[in-house]
Amino acid sequence: MKNIKIALPSLKSAKLRRNINVETIRYKLDNKYVGLGTGKTYYIFTYGCQGNEADSEVMAGILEQVGYKLSDDPMNSDVVLLNTCAIRENAEQRIWGVLGQLKGRKRENPDMIVGICGCMPQEENATNKILESYDFIDLVFGTHNREHLPELIYQAYLTKAKVVEVLSNEGTILEDTPKIRASHHKAWVNIMYGCDEFCTYCIVPYTRGRERSRSKEDIINEVKELVELGYKEVTLLGQNVNAYGKDLDGDYTFGDLLYDLDKTGISRIRYTTSHPRDLDEKTMLAMRDCKSVMPHLHLPVQSGDNDILKIMNRKYTYEEYMKKVNRLKELVPDISITTDIIVGFPNETEEQFQNTLKLCREVGYEGAFTFIYSKREGTPAAKMPDSIGDEEKHDRLNRLNVIINEGYKKGHERFLDKVVEVLVDGESKNGEGMMCGYTPNLKLTHFKSNDLSLIGKVVKVKVTEAKTWFMIGELCE
Ligand code: 5AD
Ligand code: SF4
């Protein structure tokens, strides 16, 4: 098969952060592609973070705009896209598995277009593997090329060759795209893209480009439109939302944005993810002052040991982290704090790991994503000698999870016998006749009801049981 290699990724050029103005592209569909997908279907497999989920909503919007309809049978669609994640090796393993399945389908239906996009193609190694070993894939494109989707599909149909376009530039800002949102009451709202932190273990700054903030006007208008459409909750997205505005002219910060969004009339505002170094007083004050900003903060710590934090290039100490946590608890006494932790970073000693456990007990996390360190080629940590055995890494993860799981349960127990407000998502998988949703503190709550008209509404529920992973309660009124 002939390859059309428009552009291939390079981790070296992805690391460049040139001091140039970021281009904002206002998406407009070229007439040439109208009707490209009429009578055809699509399906998007989405892996990884909320950023990828938001990207998939944009790609679905673009595909539907040119006529494609969502398929209810992924393996039998005309266009299948895999929106991938590269953050850890096991995320990639899952994707190679699905590609294996698609290979068989493509043999039976050669007209099906299979595309791989998102973070994996931004890595040189992954793209080389795709080109060498997965010859049946038609489209390979990265995180900076979503707006070219109709053109890429058009090329794939036209040439019947593999189309590869992975830009390693710092990225642009894409506005005015159509979106097919997964929910009618909760929405993702990107406020910035990329990451400039370069934590030594992390591939994201290479795959997602430099930090670039959307204009406050574009963000506020998007939230206002969502309010008009009846949305109740927005989650503001960015790899490091606390750095919002640093790349823009002026001194407008993330805290200012929270105050402004609070005035739009949206009922609930959440945000993820935060970098502890950039979490500032204004943001914490906004969490206290703005009724719509929910009392939950995801504040990834990664490690509780100062030497490890330094080698990770996290740019804060245990003491500085605790100072911010304590200030936050002072301002928002009801807050629930969750985090991300990596165990088994190269050469982490038992004593250093114990410092992480100590920090967890001190903060009283009510939840955490815990990971075993995964080597990512091209990052500085990948060159560090790693002396810890797999068994030890798993043992540390297990010991950490015992503490974290206790935190989950305690976080639920503190609401026992209290009345909480639940934004209803839908029917619960926890048993027939049950519905579920989330409280302001992001506690999953199940309650007895089969009234589907409650979906998208905020209801009062009295908590009667606190489990590790959820709460159970009774609908009031
Ligand atoms: N190995 C393990 N975990 C990682 N994360 C990022 N990179 C790696 C890696 N190489 C985790 C961090 C981050 C979360 C999104 O993923 O904890 O906060
Ligand atoms: Fe990765 Fe660090 Fe950026 Fe988070 S802040 S995306 S861990 S480099």
mmCIF file of C-alpha atoms in Angstrom, residues 121-296:
data_model
loop_
_atom_site.group_PDB
_atom_site.id
_atom_site.type_symbol
_atom_site.label_atom_id
_atom_site.label_comp_id
_atom_site.label_asym_id
_atom_site.label_seq_id
_atom_site.Cartn_x
_atom_site.Cartn_y
_atom_site.Cartn_z
ATOM 1 C CA PRO A 121 0.458 8.991 17.006
ATOM 2 C CA GLN A 122 2.279 12.022 18.477
ATOM 3 C CA GLU A 123 4.958 9.605 19.707
ATOM 4 C CA GLU A 124 7.579 8.642 17.184
ATOM 5 C CA ASN A 125 7.878 5.057 18.397
ATOM 6 C CA ALA A 126 4.149 4.371 18.309
ATOM 7 C CA THR A 127 3.764 5.868 14.827
ATOM 8 C CA ASN A 128 6.690 3.829 13.519
ATOM 9 C CA LYS A 129 5.096 0.682 14.955
ATOM 10 C CA ILE A 130 1.747 1.596 13.345
ATOM 11 C CA LEU A 131 3.390 2.150 9.957
ATOM 12 C CA GLU A 132 5.434 -1.039 10.147
ATOM 13 C CA SER A 133 3.039 -3.513 11.739
ATOM 14 C CA TYR A 134 -0.506 -2.227 11.205
ATOM 15 C CA ASP A 135 -0.642 -1.782 7.484
ATOM 16 C CA PHE A 136 -4.449 -1.919 7.371
ATOM 17 C CA ILE A 137 -4.865 1.439 9.169
ATOM 18 C CA ASP A 138 -5.952 4.166 6.722
ATOM 19 C CA LEU A 139 -5.537 7.320 8.780
ATOM 20 C CA VAL A 140 -2.948 8.364 11.333
ATOM 21 C CA PHE A 141 -3.294 11.814 12.818
ATOM 22 C CA GLY A 142 -2.281 13.539 16.044
ATOM 23 C CA THR A 143 -3.774 15.870 18.599
ATOM 24 C CA HIS A 144 -3.101 18.993 16.525
ATOM 25 C CA ASN A 145 -4.993 17.916 13.390
ATOM 26 C CA ARG A 146 -8.637 17.449 14.330
ATOM 27 C CA GLU A 147 -9.849 20.217 12.051
ATOM 28 C CA HIS A 148 -8.376 18.393 9.053
ATOM 29 C CA LEU A 149 -10.580 15.354 9.627
ATOM 30 C CA PRO A 150 -12.842 15.803 6.556
ATOM 31 C CA GLU A 151 -9.791 16.344 4.335
ATOM 32 C CA LEU A 152 -8.005 13.299 5.760
ATOM 33 C CA ILE A 153 -11.049 11.061 5.229
ATOM 34 C CA TYR A 154 -11.508 12.487 1.756
ATOM 35 C CA GLN A 155 -7.877 11.682 0.955
ATOM 36 C CA ALA A 156 -8.215 8.163 2.304
ATOM 37 C CA TYR A 157 -11.294 7.505 0.121
ATOM 38 C CA LEU A 158 -9.720 9.135 -2.896
ATOM 39 C CA THR A 159 -6.271 7.575 -2.808
ATOM 40 C CA LYS A 160 -7.036 4.296 -1.009
ATOM 41 C CA ALA A 161 -3.620 4.856 0.554
ATOM 42 C CA LYS A 162 -2.558 5.367 4.139
ATOM 43 C CA VAL A 163 -2.768 9.036 5.091
ATOM 44 C CA VAL A 164 -0.368 10.100 7.837
ATOM 45 C CA GLU A 165 -0.470 13.614 9.238
ATOM 46 C CA VAL A 166 1.009 14.157 12.682
ATOM 47 C CA LEU A 167 2.075 17.721 13.295
ATOM 48 C CA SER A 168 4.714 18.251 15.963
ATOM 49 C CA ASN A 169 4.162 21.994 16.233
ATOM 50 C CA GLU A 170 3.181 23.627 19.507
ATOM 51 C CA GLY A 171 -0.478 23.495 18.548
ATOM 52 C CA THR A 172 -3.212 25.973 17.785
ATOM 53 C CA ILE A 173 -6.552 26.874 19.357
ATOM 54 C CA LEU A 174 -9.553 25.591 17.492
ATOM 55 C CA GLU A 175 -12.829 27.510 17.939
ATOM 56 C CA ASP A 176 -16.349 27.267 16.526
ATOM 57 C CA THR A 177 -16.310 23.532 15.840
ATOM 58 C CA PRO A 178 -19.547 21.602 15.948
ATOM 59 C CA LYS A 179 -19.761 19.219 18.938
ATOM 60 C CA ILE A 180 -21.883 16.219 19.758
ATOM 61 C CA ARG A 181 -21.888 16.259 23.538
ATOM 62 C CA ALA A 182 -22.267 12.966 25.367
ATOM 63 C CA SER A 183 -24.595 14.443 28.019
ATOM 64 C CA HIS A 184 -27.451 16.941 27.964
ATOM 65 C CA HIS A 185 -26.815 18.296 31.456
ATOM 66 C CA LYS A 186 -23.046 18.063 32.010
ATOM 67 C CA ALA A 187 -20.455 19.439 29.601
ATOM 68 C CA TRP A 188 -16.690 19.537 29.201
ATOM 69 C CA VAL A 189 -15.336 22.991 28.467
ATOM 70 C CA ASN A 190 -11.711 23.219 27.439
ATOM 71 C CA ILE A 191 -10.143 26.364 28.799
ATOM 72 C CA MET A 192 -6.597 25.627 27.733
ATOM 73 C CA TYR A 193 -4.587 23.081 25.828
ATOM 74 C CA GLY A 194 -1.113 21.606 26.219
ATOM 75 C CA CYS A 195 1.328 21.537 29.110
ATOM 76 C CA ASP A 196 4.649 23.309 29.752
ATOM 77 C CA GLU A 197 5.482 21.611 33.040
ATOM 78 C CA PHE A 198 7.703 18.813 31.721
ATOM 79 C CA CYS A 199 7.427 16.535 34.750
ATOM 80 C CA THR A 200 10.256 14.130 34.024
ATOM 81 C CA TYR A 201 8.059 11.009 33.755
ATOM 82 C CA CYS A 202 5.340 12.488 31.559
ATOM 83 C CA ILE A 203 4.796 12.344 27.797
ATOM 84 C CA VAL A 204 1.942 14.889 27.720
ATOM 85 C CA PRO A 205 3.991 18.069 27.058
ATOM 86 C CA TYR A 206 5.290 16.320 23.920
ATOM 87 C CA THR A 207 1.972 14.930 22.701
ATOM 88 C CA ARG A 208 -0.252 17.914 23.511
ATOM 89 C CA GLY A 209 2.043 20.850 22.713
ATOM 90 C CA ARG A 210 2.661 24.086 24.559
ATOM 91 C CA GLU A 211 0.260 25.675 27.053
ATOM 92 C CA ARG A 212 -2.235 27.810 25.202
ATOM 93 C CA SER A 213 -5.313 29.439 26.730
ATOM 94 C CA ARG A 214 -8.596 30.125 24.997
ATOM 95 C CA SER A 215 -9.796 33.701 25.247
ATOM 96 C CA LYS A 216 -12.012 34.396 28.248
ATOM 97 C CA GLU A 217 -14.726 35.678 25.873
ATOM 98 C CA ASP A 218 -14.843 32.363 23.982
ATOM 99 C CA ILE A 219 -15.046 30.403 27.246
ATOM 100 C CA ILE A 220 -17.685 32.615 28.859
ATOM 101 C CA ASN A 221 -19.796 32.568 25.691
ATOM 102 C CA GLU A 222 -19.608 28.789 25.511
ATOM 103 C CA VAL A 223 -20.796 28.480 29.125
ATOM 104 C CA LYS A 224 -23.596 31.011 28.541
ATOM 105 C CA GLU A 225 -24.780 28.999 25.531
ATOM 106 C CA LEU A 226 -24.720 25.837 27.641
ATOM 107 C CA VAL A 227 -26.856 27.542 30.298
ATOM 108 C CA GLU A 228 -29.360 28.526 27.621
ATOM 109 C CA LEU A 229 -29.453 24.921 26.425
ATOM 110 C CA GLY A 230 -30.321 23.807 29.971
ATOM 111 C CA TYR A 231 -26.925 22.448 31.041
ATOM 112 C CA LYS A 232 -26.412 22.318 34.825
ATOM 113 C CA GLU A 233 -22.722 21.526 35.154
ATOM 114 C CA VAL A 234 -19.495 22.354 33.368
ATOM 115 C CA THR A 235 -16.079 20.846 33.985
ATOM 116 C CA LEU A 236 -13.316 23.189 32.920
ATOM 117 C CA LEU A 237 -10.538 21.211 31.302
ATOM 118 C CA GLY A 238 -6.809 21.646 30.886
ATOM 119 C CA GLN A 239 -3.645 19.715 31.798
ATOM 120 C CA ASN A 240 -2.876 22.523 34.229
ATOM 121 C CA VAL A 241 -5.884 24.829 34.506
ATOM 122 C CA ASN A 242 -4.148 26.908 37.176
ATOM 123 C CA ALA A 243 -1.771 28.191 34.515
ATOM 124 C CA TYR A 244 -4.743 29.611 32.599
ATOM 125 C CA GLY A 245 -3.994 33.037 31.109
ATOM 126 C CA LYS A 246 -0.228 32.983 31.622
ATOM 127 C CA ASP A 247 0.273 32.904 27.850
ATOM 128 C CA LEU A 248 -2.248 35.709 27.206
ATOM 129 C CA ASP A 249 -1.683 39.443 27.370
ATOM 130 C CA GLY A 250 -2.745 40.996 30.674
ATOM 131 C CA ASP A 251 -3.036 39.574 34.150
ATOM 132 C CA TYR A 252 -6.356 37.722 33.935
ATOM 133 C CA THR A 253 -5.983 34.428 35.825
ATOM 134 C CA PHE A 254 -7.867 31.207 36.441
ATOM 135 C CA GLY A 255 -9.314 32.682 39.649
ATOM 136 C CA ASP A 256 -10.723 35.635 37.655
ATOM 137 C CA LEU A 257 -12.275 33.190 35.204
ATOM 138 C CA LEU A 258 -14.023 31.309 38.039
ATOM 139 C CA TYR A 259 -15.514 34.565 39.369
ATOM 140 C CA ASP A 260 -16.741 35.480 35.860
ATOM 141 C CA LEU A 261 -18.180 32.043 35.092
ATOM 142 C CA ASP A 262 -20.037 32.062 38.410
ATOM 143 C CA LYS A 263 -22.081 34.972 37.014
ATOM 144 C CA THR A 264 -23.238 33.051 33.920
ATOM 145 C CA GLY A 265 -26.001 31.234 35.799
ATOM 146 C CA ILE A 266 -24.490 27.738 35.479
ATOM 147 C CA SER A 267 -25.347 25.732 38.611
ATOM 148 C CA ARG A 268 -22.140 23.744 38.997
ATOM 149 C CA ILE A 269 -18.540 24.399 38.005
ATOM 150 C CA ARG A 270 -15.785 21.809 38.383
ATOM 151 C CA TYR A 271 -12.270 21.882 37.037
ATOM 152 C CA THR A 272 -9.472 19.488 36.343
ATOM 153 C CA THR A 273 -6.571 19.179 36.523
ATOM 154 C CA SER A 274 -4.595 21.406 38.858
ATOM 155 C CA HIS A 275 -0.883 21.787 39.335
ATOM 156 C CA PRO A 276 -0.129 22.486 43.032
ATOM 157 C CA ARG A 277 2.579 25.011 42.214
ATOM 158 C CA ASP A 278 0.174 27.179 40.223
ATOM 159 C CA LEU A 279 -2.818 26.897 42.564
ATOM 160 C CA ASP A 280 -3.055 30.471 43.828
ATOM 161 C CA GLU A 281 -4.861 32.391 46.559
ATOM 162 C CA LYS A 282 -7.346 33.929 44.105
ATOM 163 C CA THR A 283 -8.492 30.482 42.941
ATOM 164 C CA MET A 284 -8.911 29.347 46.516
ATOM 165 C CA LEU A 285 -10.878 32.510 47.341
ATOM 166 C CA ALA A 286 -13.074 31.872 44.286
ATOM 167 C CA MET A 287 -13.766 28.383 45.634
ATOM 168 C CA ARG A 288 -14.943 29.991 48.857
ATOM 169 C CA ASP A 289 -16.908 32.852 47.270
ATOM 170 C CA CYS A 290 -18.561 31.373 44.175
ATOM 171 C CA LYS A 291 -21.668 29.341 44.911
ATOM 172 C CA SER A 292 -21.386 27.452 41.640
ATOM 173 C CA VAL A 293 -17.767 26.318 42.176
ATOM 174 C CA MET A 294 -18.099 22.881 43.716
ATOM 175 C CA PRO A 295 -16.285 21.921 46.941
ATOM 176 C CA HIS A 296 -14.011 19.350 45.370
#
